CSV table of C-alpha atoms and ligand atoms in Angstrom, one decimal:
chain,number,residue,atom,x,y,z
A,1,MET,CA,11.9,-40.1,37.0
A,2,LYS,CA,10.6,-40.0,33.4
A,3,PHE,CA,12.9,-40.5,30.4
A,4,GLY,CA,11.8,-39.5,26.9
A,5,GLY,CA,12.4,-41.1,23.5
A,6,THR,CA,15.8,-39.6,22.9
A,7,SER,CA,16.9,-40.5,26.4
A,8,VAL,CA,16.3,-44.2,25.8
A,9,GLY,CA,17.0,-43.9,22.0
A,10,THR,CA,20.1,-46.2,21.9
A,11,PRO,CA,21.5,-49.0,24.0
A,12,GLN,CA,24.3,-46.6,25.2
A,13,ARG,CA,21.6,-44.0,26.3
A,14,MET,CA,19.7,-46.8,28.1
A,15,LYS,CA,22.8,-47.6,30.1
A,16,GLU,CA,23.2,-43.9,31.0
A,17,VAL,CA,19.6,-43.8,32.1
A,18,CYS,CA,20.3,-46.8,34.3
A,19,GLU,CA,23.3,-45.0,35.8
A,20,LEU,CA,21.1,-42.0,36.6
A,21,ILE,CA,18.2,-44.0,38.2
A,22,THR,CA,20.5,-46.0,40.5
A,23,ARG,CA,22.3,-43.0,41.9
A,24,SER,CA,19.9,-42.6,44.7
A,25,SER,CA,19.3,-45.2,47.4
A,26,GLU,CA,15.7,-44.2,47.7
A,27,PRO,CA,13.1,-46.3,45.9
A,28,THR,CA,12.5,-44.7,42.5
A,29,PHE,CA,9.5,-45.0,40.2
A,30,VAL,CA,10.8,-44.8,36.6
A,31,VAL,CA,8.5,-44.0,33.6
A,32,LEU,CA,9.9,-44.7,30.1
A,33,SER,CA,8.9,-43.7,26.6
A,34,ALA,CA,9.4,-45.8,23.5
A,35,MET,CA,12.8,-45.5,21.8
A,36,SER,CA,12.8,-42.4,19.7
A,37,GLY,CA,11.1,-42.9,16.3
A,38,THR,CA,9.3,-46.1,17.3
A,39,THR,CA,5.9,-44.5,18.0
A,40,ASN,CA,6.1,-42.8,14.6
A,41,SER,CA,6.8,-46.1,13.0
A,42,LEU,CA,3.9,-47.7,14.8
A,43,VAL,CA,1.6,-44.9,13.6
A,44,GLU,CA,2.9,-45.6,10.0
A,45,ILE,CA,2.2,-49.3,10.4
A,46,SER,CA,-1.3,-48.5,11.5
A,47,ASP,CA,-1.8,-46.1,8.5
A,48,TYR,CA,-0.9,-48.9,6.1
A,49,LEU,CA,-3.2,-51.4,7.9
A,50,TYR,CA,-6.1,-48.9,7.8
A,51,LYS,CA,-5.5,-48.7,4.0
A,52,LYS,CA,-5.3,-52.6,3.9
A,53,ASN,CA,-1.8,-52.3,2.5
A,54,THR,CA,-0.3,-55.3,4.4
A,55,GLU,CA,2.9,-55.2,2.3
A,56,GLY,CA,3.6,-51.6,3.4
A,57,ALA,CA,2.9,-52.5,7.0
A,58,SER,CA,5.1,-55.7,6.9
A,59,ASN,CA,8.0,-53.8,5.4
A,60,ILE,CA,8.1,-51.3,8.3
A,61,ILE,CA,7.6,-54.1,10.9
A,62,ASN,CA,10.6,-56.0,9.4
A,63,LYS,CA,12.8,-52.9,9.3
A,64,LEU,CA,11.9,-52.0,12.9
A,65,GLU,CA,12.6,-55.6,14.1
A,66,GLN,CA,16.0,-55.6,12.5
A,67,LYS,CA,16.8,-52.3,14.2
A,68,TYR,CA,15.8,-53.7,17.6
A,69,MET,CA,17.7,-57.0,17.1
A,70,LYS,CA,20.9,-55.0,16.5
A,71,HIS,CA,20.6,-53.4,20.0
A,72,LEU,CA,20.9,-56.7,21.8
A,73,ASP,CA,24.7,-57.2,21.5
A,74,GLU,CA,25.3,-53.7,22.6
A,75,LEU,CA,23.0,-53.8,25.6
A,76,TYR,CA,23.6,-57.1,27.3
A,77,THR,CA,26.8,-58.9,28.2
A,78,THR,CA,25.4,-62.3,29.3
A,79,SER,CA,23.8,-64.8,26.8
A,80,GLU,CA,21.0,-65.4,29.4
A,81,TRP,CA,19.6,-61.8,29.2
A,82,LYS,CA,20.4,-61.4,25.6
A,83,GLU,CA,18.4,-64.5,24.7
A,84,LYS,CA,15.6,-63.7,27.0
A,85,THR,CA,15.2,-60.2,25.5
A,86,GLU,CA,15.7,-61.5,22.0
A,87,LYS,CA,12.8,-63.9,22.5
A,88,PHE,CA,10.6,-61.2,23.9
A,89,ILE,CA,11.3,-58.9,20.9
A,90,ARG,CA,10.7,-61.7,18.4
A,91,ASP,CA,7.3,-62.4,20.1
A,92,GLU,CA,6.5,-58.7,20.0
A,93,PHE,CA,7.1,-58.4,16.3
A,94,ASN,CA,5.2,-61.6,15.5
A,95,TYR,CA,2.4,-60.1,17.5
A,96,LEU,CA,2.6,-56.9,15.3
A,97,ARG,CA,2.6,-59.1,12.2
A,98,SER,CA,-0.6,-60.8,13.4
A,99,PHE,CA,-2.4,-57.5,12.8
A,100,THR,CA,-1.9,-57.8,9.1
A,101,LYS,CA,-4.3,-60.7,9.0
A,102,ILE,CA,-7.3,-59.2,10.9
A,103,LEU,CA,-9.8,-56.5,10.5
A,104,PHE,CA,-8.2,-53.2,11.5
A,105,THR,CA,-10.0,-50.6,13.6
A,106,SER,CA,-9.0,-47.8,16.0
A,107,PHE,CA,-9.0,-50.5,18.8
A,108,GLU,CA,-6.2,-52.4,17.1
A,109,GLU,CA,-4.4,-49.2,16.4
A,110,LYS,CA,-4.2,-48.4,20.1
A,111,VAL,CA,-2.8,-51.8,20.8
A,112,ILE,CA,-0.1,-51.4,18.1
A,113,LEU,CA,0.8,-47.9,19.5
A,114,ALA,CA,1.3,-49.4,23.0
A,115,GLN,CA,4.1,-51.8,21.9
A,116,GLY,CA,6.9,-49.2,21.7
A,117,GLU,CA,6.8,-48.5,25.5
A,118,ILE,CA,6.2,-52.2,26.2
A,119,ILE,CA,9.4,-53.1,24.4
A,120,SER,CA,11.6,-50.3,25.8
A,121,THR,CA,10.6,-50.9,29.4
A,122,ASN,CA,11.3,-54.6,29.0
A,123,MET,CA,14.8,-53.9,27.5
A,124,VAL,CA,15.7,-51.6,30.3
A,125,THR,CA,14.3,-53.8,33.1
A,126,ASN,CA,16.3,-56.8,31.8
A,127,TYR,CA,19.5,-54.7,31.6
A,128,LEU,CA,19.0,-53.6,35.3
A,129,LEU,CA,18.3,-57.2,36.3
A,130,GLU,CA,21.5,-58.3,34.5
A,131,CYS,CA,23.4,-55.6,36.4
A,132,GLY,CA,22.0,-57.1,39.7
A,133,VAL,CA,19.7,-54.1,40.6
A,134,LYS,CA,16.5,-55.0,42.5
A,135,THR,CA,14.1,-54.0,39.8
A,136,ILE,CA,10.4,-54.8,39.0
A,137,LEU,CA,8.5,-54.0,35.8
A,138,LEU,CA,4.9,-52.9,36.6
A,139,SER,CA,2.5,-52.8,33.6
A,140,ALA,CA,0.9,-49.3,33.3
A,141,LEU,CA,-2.1,-51.1,31.9
A,142,ASP,CA,-2.8,-52.4,35.4
A,143,PHE,CA,-3.0,-49.0,37.1
A,144,VAL,CA,-3.2,-46.1,34.6
A,145,ARG,CA,-6.8,-45.6,33.5
A,146,THR,CA,-8.9,-42.9,31.8
A,147,ASP,CA,-12.6,-42.3,32.6
A,148,LYS,CA,-15.6,-42.0,30.3
A,149,ASN,CA,-14.5,-38.5,29.2
A,150,ALA,CA,-11.1,-39.9,28.2
A,151,GLU,CA,-9.5,-38.0,31.1
A,152,PRO,CA,-7.2,-39.7,33.6
A,153,ASP,CA,-9.1,-41.3,36.4
A,154,PHE,CA,-7.0,-40.0,39.2
A,155,ASN,CA,-8.6,-41.8,42.1
A,156,TYR,CA,-8.3,-45.1,40.2
A,157,ILE,CA,-4.6,-44.4,39.5
A,158,ARG,CA,-3.9,-43.4,43.1
A,159,GLU,CA,-5.5,-46.5,44.5
A,160,HIS,CA,-4.0,-49.0,42.1
A,161,ALA,CA,-0.5,-47.4,41.9
A,162,THR,CA,-0.4,-47.5,45.7
A,163,LYS,CA,-1.6,-51.1,45.7
A,164,GLN,CA,1.2,-52.0,43.2
A,165,LEU,CA,3.8,-50.6,45.5
A,166,ASN,CA,2.3,-52.3,48.6
A,167,ASP,CA,2.1,-55.6,46.8
A,168,ASN,CA,5.8,-55.3,45.7
A,169,PRO,CA,7.8,-53.9,48.6
A,170,ASP,CA,11.6,-53.8,48.8
A,171,TYR,CA,12.5,-53.0,45.3
A,172,GLN,CA,15.0,-50.2,44.5
A,173,ILE,CA,13.6,-49.5,41.0
A,174,TYR,CA,10.0,-49.7,39.8
A,175,ILE,CA,9.7,-49.4,36.0
A,176,THR,CA,6.6,-48.7,34.0
A,177,GLN,CA,5.5,-47.5,30.6
A,178,GLY,CA,4.6,-43.9,29.9
A,179,PHE,CA,1.8,-43.0,27.4
A,180,ILE,CA,-0.2,-46.2,27.6
A,181,CYS,CA,-3.3,-46.9,29.7
A,182,ARG,CA,-6.7,-48.5,29.7
A,183,ASN,CA,-9.8,-46.7,29.1
A,184,ALA,CA,-13.0,-46.8,31.1
A,185,TYR,CA,-14.1,-50.0,29.3
A,186,GLY,CA,-10.8,-51.7,30.0
A,187,GLU,CA,-9.5,-51.4,26.5
A,188,ILE,CA,-5.9,-50.5,25.7
A,189,ASP,CA,-5.6,-46.7,25.0
A,190,ASN,CA,-3.1,-43.9,25.4
A,191,LEU,CA,-2.7,-40.4,26.8
A,192,LEU,CA,-2.1,-38.9,23.4
A,193,ARG,CA,1.3,-38.2,21.7
A,194,GLY,CA,3.9,-37.0,24.2
A,195,GLY,CA,1.8,-38.6,26.9
A,196,SER,CA,4.7,-40.1,28.9
A,197,ASP,CA,5.1,-36.8,30.7
A,198,TYR,CA,1.5,-37.1,31.8
A,199,THR,CA,2.0,-40.6,33.1
A,200,ALA,CA,4.9,-39.5,35.2
A,201,CYS,CA,3.1,-36.5,36.6
A,202,LEU,CA,0.0,-38.6,37.4
A,203,ILE,CA,2.0,-41.3,39.2
A,204,GLY,CA,4.2,-38.7,41.0
A,205,ALA,CA,1.1,-36.9,42.2
A,206,ALA,CA,-0.8,-40.1,43.1
A,207,LEU,CA,2.1,-41.4,45.2
A,208,GLN,CA,2.9,-38.0,46.7
A,209,SER,CA,6.5,-38.3,45.5
A,210,GLU,CA,9.2,-36.0,46.8
A,211,GLU,CA,9.7,-34.7,43.2
A,212,ILE,CA,8.8,-35.5,39.6
A,213,GLN,CA,11.7,-35.4,37.3
A,214,ILE,CA,11.2,-35.2,33.5
A,215,TRP,CA,14.5,-36.1,31.9
A,216,THR,CA,14.8,-35.1,28.2
A,217,ASP,CA,17.2,-33.9,25.5
A,218,ILE,CA,17.5,-30.3,26.6
A,219,ASP,CA,18.5,-28.4,29.8
A,220,GLY,CA,15.1,-27.4,31.0
A,221,MET,CA,12.3,-25.1,29.7
A,222,HIS,CA,13.8,-22.5,27.5
A,223,ASN,CA,12.5,-18.9,27.3
A,224,ASN,CA,11.4,-19.4,23.7
A,225,ASP,CA,11.1,-22.3,21.2
A,226,PRO,CA,14.7,-23.5,20.6
A,227,ARG,CA,13.6,-25.1,17.3
A,228,VAL,CA,12.6,-21.7,15.9
A,229,VAL,CA,14.5,-19.0,17.8
A,230,GLU,CA,18.2,-18.5,18.2
A,231,ASN,CA,20.0,-18.0,21.6
A,232,THR,CA,17.2,-19.2,23.8
A,233,MET,CA,18.1,-19.8,27.5
A,234,PRO,CA,16.8,-22.2,30.1
A,235,VAL,CA,14.4,-20.7,32.7
A,236,PRO,CA,15.6,-21.7,36.2
A,237,GLN,CA,12.2,-21.6,37.9
A,238,LEU,CA,8.5,-21.6,36.9
A,239,TYR,CA,5.3,-21.3,38.9
A,240,PHE,CA,2.9,-24.2,38.3
A,241,GLU,CA,0.5,-22.0,36.4
A,242,GLU,CA,3.2,-20.6,34.2
A,243,ALA,CA,4.5,-24.0,33.3
A,244,ALA,CA,0.9,-25.2,32.6
A,245,GLU,CA,0.3,-22.2,30.3
A,246,LEU,CA,3.5,-22.8,28.4
A,247,ALA,CA,2.8,-26.5,28.0
A,248,TYR,CA,-0.7,-25.9,26.8
A,249,PHE,CA,0.4,-23.2,24.4
A,250,GLY,CA,3.0,-25.3,22.6
A,251,ALA,CA,6.2,-25.7,24.6
A,252,LYS,CA,6.8,-29.2,23.3
A,253,ILE,CA,9.1,-30.1,26.2
A,254,LEU,CA,5.9,-30.9,28.3
A,255,HIS,CA,2.7,-32.6,27.4
A,256,PRO,CA,-0.1,-30.0,27.2
A,257,THR,CA,-1.9,-31.0,30.4
A,258,CYS,CA,0.7,-32.9,32.4
A,259,ILE,CA,1.3,-30.1,35.0
A,260,GLN,CA,-2.3,-30.2,36.4
A,261,PRO,CA,-1.9,-33.3,38.6
A,262,ALA,CA,1.5,-32.2,40.0
A,263,LYS,CA,0.0,-28.8,40.8
A,264,PHE,CA,-3.0,-30.2,42.6
A,265,ALA,CA,-0.8,-32.5,44.6
A,266,GLY,CA,1.8,-29.8,45.2
A,267,VAL,CA,4.6,-32.0,44.0
A,268,PRO,CA,7.4,-30.1,42.3
A,269,VAL,CA,8.4,-31.0,38.8
A,270,ARG,CA,12.0,-30.7,37.7
A,271,LEU,CA,13.1,-30.7,34.0
A,272,LEU,CA,16.5,-32.1,33.4
A,273,ASN,CA,18.8,-33.0,30.6
A,274,THR,CA,19.9,-36.7,30.2
A,275,MET,CA,22.8,-35.5,27.9
A,276,ASP,CA,24.0,-33.0,30.6
A,277,PRO,CA,22.8,-34.4,34.0
A,278,SER,CA,24.6,-31.7,36.0
A,279,ALA,CA,22.9,-28.8,34.3
A,280,PRO,CA,20.4,-27.2,36.8
A,281,GLY,CA,17.4,-27.4,34.4
A,282,THR,CA,14.1,-25.9,35.5
A,283,ILE,CA,12.2,-26.4,38.7
A,284,ILE,CA,8.4,-26.0,38.6
A,285,ASN,CA,6.8,-25.3,42.0
A,286,ASN,CA,4.4,-23.2,43.9
A,287,GLU,CA,6.7,-20.1,44.2
A,288,MET,CA,5.8,-17.0,42.2
A,289,GLN,CA,8.6,-14.6,41.2
A,290,HIS,CA,6.9,-11.3,41.0
A,291,GLY,CA,7.3,-9.0,38.1
A,292,THR,CA,9.2,-11.3,35.7
A,293,ILE,CA,8.4,-12.3,32.2
A,294,LYS,CA,9.5,-16.0,32.0
A,295,ALA,CA,9.0,-17.4,28.5
A,296,VAL,CA,7.2,-17.4,25.2
A,297,ALA,CA,5.5,-20.3,23.4
A,298,ALA,CA,3.6,-20.9,20.2
A,299,LYS,CA,0.7,-23.1,19.4
A,300,ASP,CA,0.3,-24.0,15.8
A,301,GLY,CA,-2.7,-25.2,13.8
A,302,ILE,CA,-5.1,-22.6,15.0
A,303,THR,CA,-8.3,-21.5,13.2
A,304,CYS,CA,-9.9,-18.1,13.9
A,305,ILE,CA,-13.7,-17.8,13.6
A,306,GLN,CA,-15.3,-14.3,13.6
A,307,ILE,CA,-19.0,-13.8,14.0
A,308,GLN,CA,-20.3,-10.3,13.4
A,309,SER,CA,-23.8,-9.3,14.0
A,310,SER,CA,-25.7,-6.1,14.7
A,311,ARG,CA,-28.1,-8.3,16.6
A,312,MET,CA,-25.4,-8.6,19.3
A,313,LEU,CA,-25.7,-4.9,20.0
A,314,LEU,CA,-27.3,-4.5,23.5
A,315,ALA,CA,-28.6,-8.1,23.3
A,316,HIS,CA,-28.0,-10.5,26.1
A,317,GLY,CA,-27.6,-14.2,25.7
A,318,PHE,CA,-25.7,-13.8,22.3
A,319,LEU,CA,-22.4,-15.2,23.6
A,320,ARG,CA,-24.2,-18.1,25.3
A,321,LYS,CA,-25.8,-19.1,22.0
A,322,VAL,CA,-22.5,-18.9,20.2
A,323,PHE,CA,-20.7,-21.0,22.8
A,324,GLU,CA,-23.4,-23.6,22.9
A,325,ILE,CA,-22.7,-24.4,19.3
A,326,PHE,CA,-19.1,-25.2,20.1
A,327,GLU,CA,-20.2,-27.2,23.1
A,328,THR,CA,-22.6,-29.3,20.9
A,329,TYR,CA,-19.7,-30.3,18.7
A,330,LYS,CA,-17.3,-30.9,21.6
A,331,THR,CA,-14.9,-28.3,20.3
A,332,SER,CA,-13.1,-26.3,22.9
A,333,ILE,CA,-12.3,-22.7,22.4
A,334,ASP,CA,-8.8,-21.4,23.3
A,335,MET,CA,-9.1,-17.7,23.0
A,336,VAL,CA,-12.1,-15.2,22.9
A,337,CYS,CA,-12.2,-11.5,22.0
A,338,THR,CA,-15.4,-9.6,22.0
A,339,SER,CA,-16.7,-6.2,20.8
A,340,GLU,CA,-20.1,-4.7,20.8
A,341,VAL,CA,-20.8,-6.1,17.3
A,342,GLY,CA,-19.0,-9.3,17.1
A,343,VAL,CA,-16.9,-12.0,18.7
A,344,SER,CA,-13.8,-13.8,17.5
A,345,VAL,CA,-12.7,-17.2,18.9
A,346,THR,CA,-10.0,-19.7,18.1
A,347,ILE,CA,-10.1,-23.4,18.0
A,348,ASP,CA,-7.5,-26.1,17.3
A,349,ASN,CA,-9.8,-28.9,16.4
A,350,ARG,CA,-11.3,-28.5,12.9
A,351,SER,CA,-13.1,-31.8,12.7
A,352,HIS,CA,-16.6,-30.2,13.1
A,353,LEU,CA,-15.8,-26.9,11.5
A,354,ALA,CA,-18.3,-27.1,8.7
A,355,ASP,CA,-21.2,-27.9,11.0
A,356,ILE,CA,-20.1,-25.2,13.5
A,357,ILE,CA,-20.0,-22.5,10.7
A,358,ASN,CA,-23.3,-23.7,9.4
A,359,GLU,CA,-25.0,-23.2,12.8
A,360,LEU,CA,-23.2,-19.9,13.6
A,361,LYS,CA,-24.7,-18.4,10.4
A,362,GLN,CA,-28.0,-18.1,12.2
A,363,TYR,CA,-26.5,-15.5,14.4
A,364,GLY,CA,-24.4,-13.3,12.1
A,365,THR,CA,-21.8,-13.1,9.3
A,366,VAL,CA,-19.1,-15.7,9.8
A,367,SER,CA,-15.5,-15.5,8.6
A,368,VAL,CA,-12.8,-18.1,9.0
A,369,GLU,CA,-9.0,-17.9,8.9
A,370,ASP,CA,-6.8,-21.0,8.9
A,371,ASN,CA,-3.1,-21.5,9.5
A,372,MET,CA,-3.0,-19.2,12.5
A,373,VAL,CA,-0.7,-19.4,15.6
A,374,ILE,CA,-1.3,-18.4,19.2
A,375,ILE,CA,1.8,-16.8,20.7
A,376,CYS,CA,1.7,-16.8,24.4
A,377,VAL,CA,3.9,-14.7,26.7
A,378,VAL,CA,4.1,-16.0,30.2
A,379,GLY,CA,5.1,-14.5,33.5
A,380,ASP,CA,3.8,-12.6,36.5
A,381,LEU,CA,1.2,-10.2,35.3
A,382,ASP,CA,-0.4,-9.1,38.5
A,383,THR,CA,-1.8,-5.6,38.6
A,384,GLU,CA,1.1,-4.1,40.4
A,385,ASN,CA,3.4,-5.2,37.6
A,386,VAL,CA,2.7,-2.2,35.3
A,387,GLY,CA,4.0,-2.4,31.7
A,388,PHE,CA,4.0,-6.2,31.0
A,389,GLU,CA,1.5,-5.8,28.1
A,390,THR,CA,3.3,-2.7,26.7
A,391,ARG,CA,6.6,-4.5,26.5
A,392,ALA,CA,5.0,-7.5,24.8
A,393,CYS,CA,3.0,-5.3,22.4
A,394,ASN,CA,6.1,-3.1,21.6
A,395,ALA,CA,7.9,-6.2,20.3
A,396,LEU,CA,5.2,-6.8,17.8
A,397,LYS,CA,5.0,-3.3,16.3
A,398,GLU,CA,5.9,-4.6,12.8
A,399,ILE,CA,3.6,-7.6,12.8
A,400,PRO,CA,0.0,-7.9,11.8
A,401,VAL,CA,-1.8,-9.2,14.9
A,402,ARG,CA,-5.2,-10.8,14.5
A,403,MET,CA,-6.3,-11.1,18.1
A,404,ILE,CA,-5.0,-10.1,21.6
A,405,SER,CA,-6.1,-11.7,24.9
A,406,TYR,CA,-5.0,-10.1,28.2
A,407,GLY,CA,-6.5,-10.4,31.7
A,408,GLY,CA,-7.9,-13.9,31.3
A,409,SER,CA,-5.3,-15.2,33.8
A,410,ASN,CA,-2.6,-13.5,35.8
A,411,HIS,CA,0.0,-15.3,33.9
A,412,ASN,CA,-0.2,-14.7,30.2
A,413,ILE,CA,-0.9,-12.4,27.3
A,414,SER,CA,-1.7,-14.1,24.0
A,415,PHE,CA,-1.6,-12.9,20.4
A,416,VAL,CA,-2.9,-14.6,17.3
A,417,VAL,CA,-0.8,-14.1,14.2
A,418,ARG,CA,-0.5,-15.8,10.8
A,419,ASN,CA,1.6,-18.9,10.6
A,420,GLU,CA,3.9,-17.2,8.1
A,421,ASP,CA,4.7,-14.5,10.7
A,422,LYS,CA,5.4,-17.0,13.5
A,423,THR,CA,9.2,-17.1,13.4
A,424,ARG,CA,9.7,-13.3,13.2
A,425,THR,CA,7.1,-12.8,16.0
A,426,LEU,CA,8.9,-15.3,18.3
A,427,GLN,CA,12.3,-13.8,17.4
A,428,ALA,CA,11.0,-10.2,18.0
A,429,LEU,CA,9.6,-11.2,21.4
A,430,SER,CA,12.9,-12.8,22.4
A,431,ASN,CA,14.9,-9.7,21.2
A,432,THR,CA,12.7,-7.3,23.2
A,433,LEU,CA,11.9,-9.3,26.3
A,434,PHE,CA,15.0,-11.3,27.1
A,435,ILE,CA,18.0,-9.1,26.0
B,501,LIG,P1,11.0,-36.3,25.0
B,501,LIG,O1,11.1,-37.3,23.9
B,501,LIG,O2,12.1,-36.4,26.0
B,501,LIG,O3,9.6,-36.2,25.6
B,501,LIG,P2,10.4,-33.9,23.4
B,501,LIG,O4,10.9,-34.0,22.1
B,501,LIG,O5,8.9,-34.3,23.6
B,501,LIG,O6,11.3,-34.9,24.3
B,501,LIG,O7,10.6,-32.5,24.1
B,501,LIG,C1,11.9,-31.9,24.1
B,501,LIG,C2,12.0,-31.0,23.0
B,501,LIG,O8,11.1,-29.9,23.2
B,501,LIG,C3,13.3,-30.2,22.9
B,501,LIG,O9,14.3,-31.0,22.2
B,501,LIG,C4,13.0,-29.0,22.2
B,501,LIG,O10,13.3,-29.0,20.8
B,501,LIG,C5,11.5,-28.9,22.3
B,501,LIG,N1,11.0,-27.6,22.8
B,501,LIG,C6,10.0,-26.8,22.3
B,501,LIG,N2,9.8,-25.7,23.1
B,501,LIG,C7,10.7,-25.8,24.1
B,501,LIG,C8,11.0,-24.9,25.2
B,501,LIG,N3,10.4,-23.8,25.4
B,501,LIG,N4,12.0,-25.3,26.0
B,501,LIG,C9,12.7,-26.5,25.8
B,501,LIG,N5,12.4,-27.3,24.8
B,501,LIG,C10,11.5,-27.0,24.0
B,502,LIG,N1,6.0,-42.6,22.7
B,502,LIG,C1,4.9,-41.7,22.8
B,502,LIG,C2,5.1,-40.6,21.7
B,502,LIG,O1,6.0,-40.7,20.9
B,502,LIG,C3,4.8,-41.0,24.1
B,502,LIG,C4,6.0,-40.2,24.6
B,502,LIG,O2,7.1,-40.3,24.1
B,502,LIG,O3,5.8,-39.3,25.5
B,502,LIG,O4,4.2,-39.8,21.5
B,503,LIG,MG1,7.8,-35.4,25.0
């Protein structure tokens, strides 16, 4: 069971989480995020420290410490656990203060970002122990690791998570931190923002759990982005591939790559609402519902690059040369459209854009458009299901579409539009597809 930032955002919510995790008599592995807002504050502290503004960093550290100290009276009833946790939090904030006195690099930043989950898991474990629940806190730093490509090292995680369980039998609740890990060199690192979902799916898959539950602040995956579109509805069931596409293409409820390990291990993932635990939520599993359009998602911050060249005409090897340039700069391509005289691609990482454009110019005329959005419509798109693309395209008849990708997988059709057209595109798709 994984609980996100809002789900552990106040002492009251932490108590509700403890109620939920102790309902079952089965041993349960629990992955927790930092309390909501904390990781953002830690990012801000790091920004100040990079800029050598120790006063700015200290101000945020002090404010955050005061906030945490206020939670103690509300969470604990006994002075024993209150004092224990108070000491832990004091030490944590003194540790954060120690970074104002040393040289600050990305290594120190990762250590700072890890403290949010370290604090929240400690608070919840102490609460459960105060309540007499047989609980153990396992440090994710001892068994969640990434490899030299900064990808989770699944074999390592499986071996070490299993060892942790075998070394600590007979507990009802096993608590660990989401998001944080060690890298291939043993340094503290993380699975990128929103990474607690990834931790939960990796552990659930590694231990071959019965089910992975992602508890959050909404009643499952909605059929469109509820932050942008009105009257969205929860989707009761998704096929693994459909959920993976939605997560990758911007449905913030899931970390972009967290579905992969669950899919490979065949462990179902259930999305549930901490604020409304009896709502059915969404089950993600291996079942495919034929002929249904499930949901729409949007990925922001997209850059389109078009390379036009008469040299591409009838020439082989042109695409390889273009793609090799992106590979050299470790920049992955999300979408590709080709014609006889050109190719358009999209990327979401602009850090090497200038170099990439410079090299592409050897092969043709290059034009770049920023502030684009990929809109992804997900469902069962197999060849028997005639009309999927027509329905999606019909919804967009008033909108200037820059690229369309169809047929790359059996589960999605994607459109690239300008950021300024995002809201009306999403709304138009909801109006046409789900009403
Ligand atoms: P947590 O802190 O629990 O990980 P997140 O904020 O990361 O929660 O994810 C939940 C949020 O995702 C929801 O509050 C909602 O605003 C947003 N969201 C975006 N797209 C969707 C979608 N298609 N379905 C459900 N929620 C979505
Ligand atoms: N606390 C981390 C973040 O805010 C990880 C997570 O909540 O999933 O990104
Ligand atoms: Mg999240």
